[in-house]
Short mmCIF file of C-alpha atoms in Angstrom, two decimals:
data_model
loop_
_atom_site.label_atom_id
_atom_site.label_comp_id
_atom_site.label_asym_id
_atom_site.label_seq_id
_atom_site.Cartn_x
_atom_site.Cartn_y
_atom_site.Cartn_z
CA MET A 7 62.44 163.26 -60.98
CA ASN A 8 65.78 163.32 -63.24
CA ILE A 9 66.45 159.72 -64.39
CA PHE A 10 69.93 160.96 -65.63
CA SER A 11 72.27 161.24 -62.30
CA GLY A 12 75.17 162.20 -64.75
CA LYS A 13 77.68 159.41 -62.98
CA ASN A 14 78.79 157.84 -65.97
CA THR A 15 77.07 154.29 -65.00
CA TRP A 16 76.10 152.08 -67.74
CA GLN A 17 72.13 152.79 -67.22
CA ASP A 18 73.57 156.42 -67.53
CA THR A 19 75.45 155.53 -70.78
CA LEU A 20 72.59 153.66 -71.94
CA ILE A 21 70.05 156.89 -71.44
CA ARG A 22 72.50 159.46 -73.14
CA VAL A 23 72.59 156.69 -75.98
CA LEU A 24 68.75 156.50 -76.63
CA VAL A 25 68.15 160.33 -76.12
CA ILE A 26 70.86 160.99 -78.37
CA ALA A 27 69.20 158.49 -81.18
CA ALA A 28 65.54 160.22 -80.01
CA SER A 29 66.95 163.44 -80.90
CA SER A 30 68.83 162.72 -83.77
CA LEU A 31 65.71 161.38 -85.31
CA ILE A 32 63.64 164.17 -84.50
CA ILE A 33 65.88 166.36 -86.38
CA ALA A 34 66.65 164.75 -89.25
CA LEU A 35 62.71 164.36 -89.68
CA ASN A 36 62.33 167.90 -88.75
CA LEU A 37 64.62 168.61 -91.76
CA LYS A 38 62.45 166.06 -94.08
CA SER A 39 59.45 167.56 -93.11
CA PHE A 40 59.05 171.28 -92.28
CA VAL A 41 62.64 172.62 -93.04
CA GLN A 42 62.24 170.94 -96.81
CA ALA A 43 58.75 171.90 -96.82
CA GLY A 44 59.41 175.34 -96.55
CA ASP A 45 62.70 175.17 -98.29
CA LEU A 46 64.67 176.87 -95.19
CA PHE A 47 68.03 177.34 -94.29
CA PRO A 48 67.63 175.99 -90.44
CA GLY A 49 71.20 177.98 -89.35
CA GLY A 50 74.50 176.52 -87.83
CA PHE A 51 76.17 173.86 -89.69
CA THR A 52 72.96 172.23 -90.75
CA GLY A 53 72.34 174.87 -92.64
CA LEU A 54 75.25 175.38 -94.15
CA THR A 55 75.38 171.84 -95.55
CA ARG A 56 72.00 172.56 -96.96
CA LEU A 57 73.52 175.66 -98.55
CA ILE A 58 76.11 173.70 -100.05
CA GLN A 59 73.60 171.13 -101.61
CA ARG A 60 71.52 173.89 -102.63
CA VAL A 61 74.40 175.62 -104.79
CA CYS A 62 75.67 171.96 -106.16
CA LEU A 63 72.34 171.56 -107.12
CA GLU A 64 71.25 174.49 -108.87
CA ASN A 65 74.73 175.43 -110.24
CA PHE A 66 76.40 172.19 -111.15
CA SER A 67 72.95 169.53 -111.11
CA ILE A 68 75.00 167.85 -108.38
CA GLU A 69 72.93 166.17 -105.85
CA LEU A 70 75.16 165.64 -102.66
CA PRO A 71 74.24 163.77 -100.12
CA PHE A 72 74.26 164.86 -96.40
CA ALA A 73 75.80 162.88 -94.60
CA PRO A 74 79.22 163.34 -95.81
CA ILE A 75 78.91 167.37 -96.22
CA ASN A 76 77.55 167.40 -92.65
CA LEU A 77 80.24 165.13 -90.81
CA THR A 78 83.35 167.09 -92.82
CA LEU A 79 81.99 170.33 -91.24
CA ASN A 80 81.56 169.11 -87.92
CA ALA A 81 85.43 167.93 -88.03
CA VAL A 82 87.03 170.87 -86.55
CA PRO A 83 84.63 172.20 -84.06
CA ALA A 84 84.65 168.48 -82.64
CA ILE A 85 88.47 168.70 -82.29
CA ILE A 86 88.10 172.11 -80.42
CA SER A 87 85.41 170.54 -78.25
CA PHE A 88 87.37 167.95 -77.61
CA LEU A 89 90.28 169.68 -75.87
CA LEU A 90 88.42 172.86 -74.72
CA VAL A 91 85.23 171.19 -73.12
CA GLY A 92 85.98 167.09 -72.56
CA LYS A 93 86.48 164.30 -74.34
CA ARG A 94 83.08 162.40 -73.36
CA PHE A 95 81.19 165.20 -74.32
CA THR A 96 82.62 165.78 -77.67
CA LEU A 97 82.22 161.58 -78.67
CA TYR A 98 78.41 161.60 -77.57
CA SER A 99 78.10 164.61 -79.59
CA CYS A 100 79.77 163.15 -82.70
CA LEU A 101 77.30 160.39 -81.73
CA SER A 102 74.60 162.66 -81.85
CA ILE A 103 76.27 164.56 -85.47
CA ALA A 104 76.30 160.53 -86.98
CA LEU A 105 73.18 159.29 -86.48
CA THR A 106 71.67 162.81 -87.63
CA SER A 107 73.30 162.85 -90.69
CA ILE A 108 72.69 158.97 -91.43
CA PHE A 109 68.64 159.59 -90.24
CA THR A 110 69.07 162.44 -92.35
CA ASP A 111 69.57 160.55 -95.55
CA LEU A 112 67.42 157.60 -94.68
CA VAL A 113 64.36 159.02 -93.62
CA PRO A 114 61.81 160.14 -96.14
CA SER A 115 60.05 163.64 -97.14
CA ILE A 116 57.38 164.45 -95.03
CA ALA A 117 55.49 167.43 -96.19
CA ILE A 118 52.97 168.46 -93.30
CA THR A 119 52.02 171.87 -94.05
CA GLU A 120 52.57 174.53 -96.90
CA ASP A 121 51.94 177.41 -94.46
CA THR A 122 56.03 178.76 -94.40
CA LEU A 123 54.97 180.79 -91.36
CA LEU A 124 53.53 177.76 -89.53
CA ILE A 125 56.75 175.97 -90.63
CA CYS A 126 59.14 178.50 -89.25
CA ILE A 127 57.44 178.91 -86.30
CA PHE A 128 56.84 174.76 -85.53
CA GLY A 129 59.89 173.83 -87.26
CA GLY A 130 62.02 176.11 -85.02
CA MET A 131 60.54 174.54 -82.04
CA ILE A 132 60.97 171.40 -82.64
CA ASN A 133 64.29 171.64 -83.97
CA GLY A 134 65.15 173.52 -80.07
CA PHE A 135 63.51 170.90 -78.00
CA ALA A 136 65.72 168.39 -80.20
CA ILE A 137 68.87 169.70 -79.39
CA SER A 138 67.62 170.60 -76.07
CA LEU A 139 67.33 166.83 -75.25
CA CYS A 140 71.12 166.50 -76.59
CA LEU A 141 71.86 169.31 -73.85
CA TYR A 142 70.00 167.51 -70.89
CA VAL A 143 72.42 164.60 -71.20
CA ARG A 144 75.59 166.10 -71.52
CA ALA A 145 75.74 166.59 -75.63
CA THR A 146 75.17 168.48 -78.08
CA SER A 147 74.04 167.89 -81.54
CA GLY A 148 77.36 169.67 -82.74
CA GLY A 149 78.56 172.53 -85.49
CA THR A 150 77.79 175.78 -83.77
CA ASP A 151 76.49 174.47 -80.50
CA PHE A 152 80.36 172.93 -79.88
CA ILE A 153 81.26 176.70 -80.37
CA ALA A 154 78.27 178.33 -77.64
CA ILE A 155 79.18 175.79 -75.28
CA ALA A 156 82.96 176.21 -75.17
CA LEU A 157 82.63 179.79 -74.94
CA SER A 158 79.81 178.98 -72.04
CA GLU A 159 82.54 177.26 -70.04
CA ARG A 160 85.34 179.33 -70.67
CA LYS A 161 83.59 183.07 -70.43
CA ASN A 162 80.76 182.17 -68.53
CA ILE A 163 78.01 184.10 -70.96
CA ASP A 164 74.86 182.62 -72.54
CA ALA A 165 76.65 182.13 -75.95
CA TRP A 166 73.10 181.45 -77.69
CA ASN A 167 72.21 184.41 -79.08
CA TYR A 168 75.90 184.70 -80.10
CA ILE A 169 75.56 182.00 -82.42
CA LEU A 170 71.89 183.29 -83.65
CA CYS A 171 73.93 186.07 -85.03
CA GLY A 172 76.24 184.17 -86.76
CA ASN A 173 73.76 182.35 -88.22
CA VAL A 174 72.21 185.14 -89.54
CA ILE A 175 75.24 186.19 -91.08
CA MET A 176 75.05 182.47 -93.05
CA LEU A 177 71.30 183.33 -94.12
CA MET A 178 72.05 186.70 -95.31
CA ILE A 179 74.39 184.93 -97.44
CA ALA A 180 71.84 182.15 -98.52
CA GLY A 181 69.49 185.08 -99.11
CA MET A 182 71.68 186.63 -101.97
CA LEU A 183 72.07 183.43 -103.22
CA PHE A 184 68.48 182.10 -103.62
CA GLY A 185 65.94 184.56 -102.43
CA TRP A 186 65.37 187.10 -99.36
CA ASP A 187 62.09 185.65 -98.40
CA LYS A 188 63.12 182.20 -97.52
CA ALA A 189 66.53 183.72 -95.86
CA LEU A 190 64.27 186.17 -93.82
CA TYR A 191 62.02 182.77 -92.96
CA SER A 192 64.75 180.73 -91.69
CA ILE A 193 65.87 183.56 -89.49
CA LEU A 194 62.52 183.36 -87.58
CA PHE A 195 63.08 179.61 -87.96
CA GLN A 196 66.44 180.07 -86.58
CA TYR A 197 65.22 182.55 -83.59
CA ALA A 198 62.76 180.24 -82.24
CA SER A 199 64.95 177.56 -82.12
CA THR A 200 67.54 179.63 -80.33
CA GLN A 201 64.72 180.59 -77.88
CA VAL A 202 63.45 176.97 -76.95
CA ILE A 203 66.82 176.27 -76.41
CA ARG A 204 68.03 179.10 -73.91
CA MET A 205 64.80 178.48 -72.00
CA MET A 206 65.47 174.54 -71.66
CA ASP A 207 69.23 174.06 -71.81
CA PRO A 208 69.77 172.76 -67.87
CA ASP A 209 73.12 174.79 -67.78
CA GLY A 210 71.78 177.72 -68.94
CA ARG A 211 69.20 178.51 -66.28
CA ARG A 212 70.10 179.79 -62.28
CA SER A 213 68.20 180.73 -59.44
CA THR A 214 68.51 182.84 -56.26
CA LEU A 215 67.67 180.97 -53.16
CA LEU A 216 66.57 183.55 -50.02
CA ILE A 217 66.35 180.90 -46.88
CA VAL A 218 65.48 182.39 -43.69
CA ALA A 219 65.93 179.60 -40.94
CA GLU A 220 66.03 178.85 -36.98
CA LYS A 221 70.30 179.46 -35.75
CA ASP A 222 69.79 175.87 -34.94
CA HIS A 223 69.77 174.52 -38.54
CA VAL A 224 71.93 177.01 -40.13
CA GLU A 225 74.72 174.26 -40.78
CA GLU A 226 72.84 171.61 -42.13
CA ILE A 227 71.50 173.69 -44.63
CA CYS A 228 74.94 174.99 -45.15
CA GLU A 229 76.04 171.60 -45.71
CA ILE A 230 73.07 170.73 -48.00
CA ILE A 231 74.12 173.18 -50.42
CA ARG A 232 77.97 172.53 -49.76
CA GLN A 233 77.19 169.14 -51.52
CA THR A 234 76.00 170.82 -54.72
CA HIS A 235 79.68 172.69 -54.73
CA HIS A 236 77.85 175.89 -54.45
CA SER A 237 78.64 178.43 -51.72
CA ALA A 238 76.42 180.81 -49.53
CA THR A 239 76.34 183.96 -47.75
CA LEU A 240 74.94 183.83 -43.89
CA ILE A 241 73.10 187.11 -43.15
CA ASP A 242 71.94 187.33 -39.18
CA GLY A 243 68.81 188.70 -38.74
CA VAL A 244 65.54 188.65 -36.48
CA GLY A 245 62.09 187.94 -37.21
CA MET A 246 59.80 190.78 -37.51
CA TYR A 247 56.61 189.35 -35.26
CA ASN A 248 58.37 187.23 -32.69
CA GLY A 249 61.64 189.18 -32.27
CA THR A 250 63.19 184.98 -32.95
CA PRO A 251 66.86 185.52 -33.70
CA CYS A 252 67.13 184.21 -37.23
CA THR A 253 70.14 183.79 -40.29
CA MET A 254 69.33 184.49 -43.88
CA ILE A 255 71.42 181.91 -46.06
CA TYR A 256 72.15 183.57 -49.77
CA SER A 257 73.12 181.44 -52.51
CA VAL A 258 72.92 181.36 -56.12
CA VAL A 259 72.42 177.46 -57.38
CA GLU A 260 71.43 176.02 -61.03
CA ASP A 261 67.29 176.13 -61.29
CA SER A 262 67.30 172.22 -61.74
CA LEU A 263 68.45 172.09 -57.85
CA VAL A 264 65.48 174.39 -56.74
CA ARG A 265 63.03 171.71 -56.12
CA SER A 266 65.41 169.20 -54.68
CA LEU A 267 67.42 171.86 -52.39
CA SER A 268 64.04 173.30 -51.33
CA HIS A 269 62.71 169.92 -50.00
CA GLN A 270 65.64 169.11 -48.22
CA VAL A 271 65.83 172.42 -46.37
CA ARG A 272 62.37 171.96 -45.19
CA GLN A 273 63.23 168.51 -43.57
CA VAL A 274 65.85 169.97 -41.70
CA ASP A 275 63.64 172.99 -40.48
CA GLN A 276 59.85 173.11 -41.17
CA LYS A 277 59.32 176.48 -40.35
CA ALA A 278 62.47 177.68 -42.55
CA PHE A 279 60.93 180.54 -45.32
CA VAL A 280 62.36 179.89 -49.04
CA ASN A 281 62.28 182.55 -51.66
CA VAL A 282 63.54 181.38 -55.11
CA LEU A 283 64.13 184.26 -57.78
CA ARG A 284 65.16 183.75 -61.08
CA THR A 285 68.54 185.06 -62.25
CA GLU A 286 69.39 186.67 -65.46
CA LYS A 287 72.89 186.79 -65.20
CA VAL A 288 75.92 186.01 -62.68
CA VAL A 289 79.10 187.65 -62.45
CA GLY A 290 82.16 186.36 -60.68
CA LYS A 291 82.94 182.79 -59.67
CA PHE A 292 80.28 180.30 -59.99
CA TYR A 293 80.53 176.48 -59.84
CA ARG A 294 79.31 174.67 -63.51
CA ARG A 295 78.97 171.29 -63.73
CA PRO A 296 81.75 169.29 -65.98
CA ARG A 297 80.09 168.35 -69.03
CA ASP A 298 81.75 165.18 -69.02
#
């Protein structure tokens, strides 16, 4: 059951704030445990912040706090997101950035393991899970995520792997400055994080529905699909075994809608046959829920 309806009621606002706070705390704990223990650069503006901290500490013996640097770096992407994606989305994302920055300075360092490979894999998975929590409530953890979502909104593309490539460039710079072993391990960390986000991002997964229904129920089923703001194509056919006229309803919808749509279709037509296919890519007009 989805506890977040996205209707901007006070209950949804409370859920968004609590989930964002939990996500920010997980990111901060991950930074002060796995990332710090492995001496990694996690990619994005968080990794850039750690890179700046490291440069100042190594070359000038100045230990800079995390929060001011991270907030400054996120200022420009936040403005771009405000203009291109949405006001509420950006404000909730700024809350995530602020809480992550504050928690990171407050949370004590906790060394869980010294195995760098385990740190890369599990630290990356935890980081991806925390970012996915933000995406679930229509927000983001900031930085390059703003860019990925803006590209997704404007160009209708899966931008997470492009962001991974951008992070690799930043990590190559870190490798030249502080050693290639940590940079290469950081790329593994970022890859694990990116794949978890791609798997869990509610707006990144789509499914194709092939619904075979009796003609008497087609209009009701089409109305159910229309309520999701998606469309469908009708293909007339004949059942092979009994020769009964039927219609196949072809539609592509968000993956999160599949369960509820299938249930509603079966309520309208108990004999309906529903085939769900994973859709890798959609080219053309496809409805995307507004982030706000």
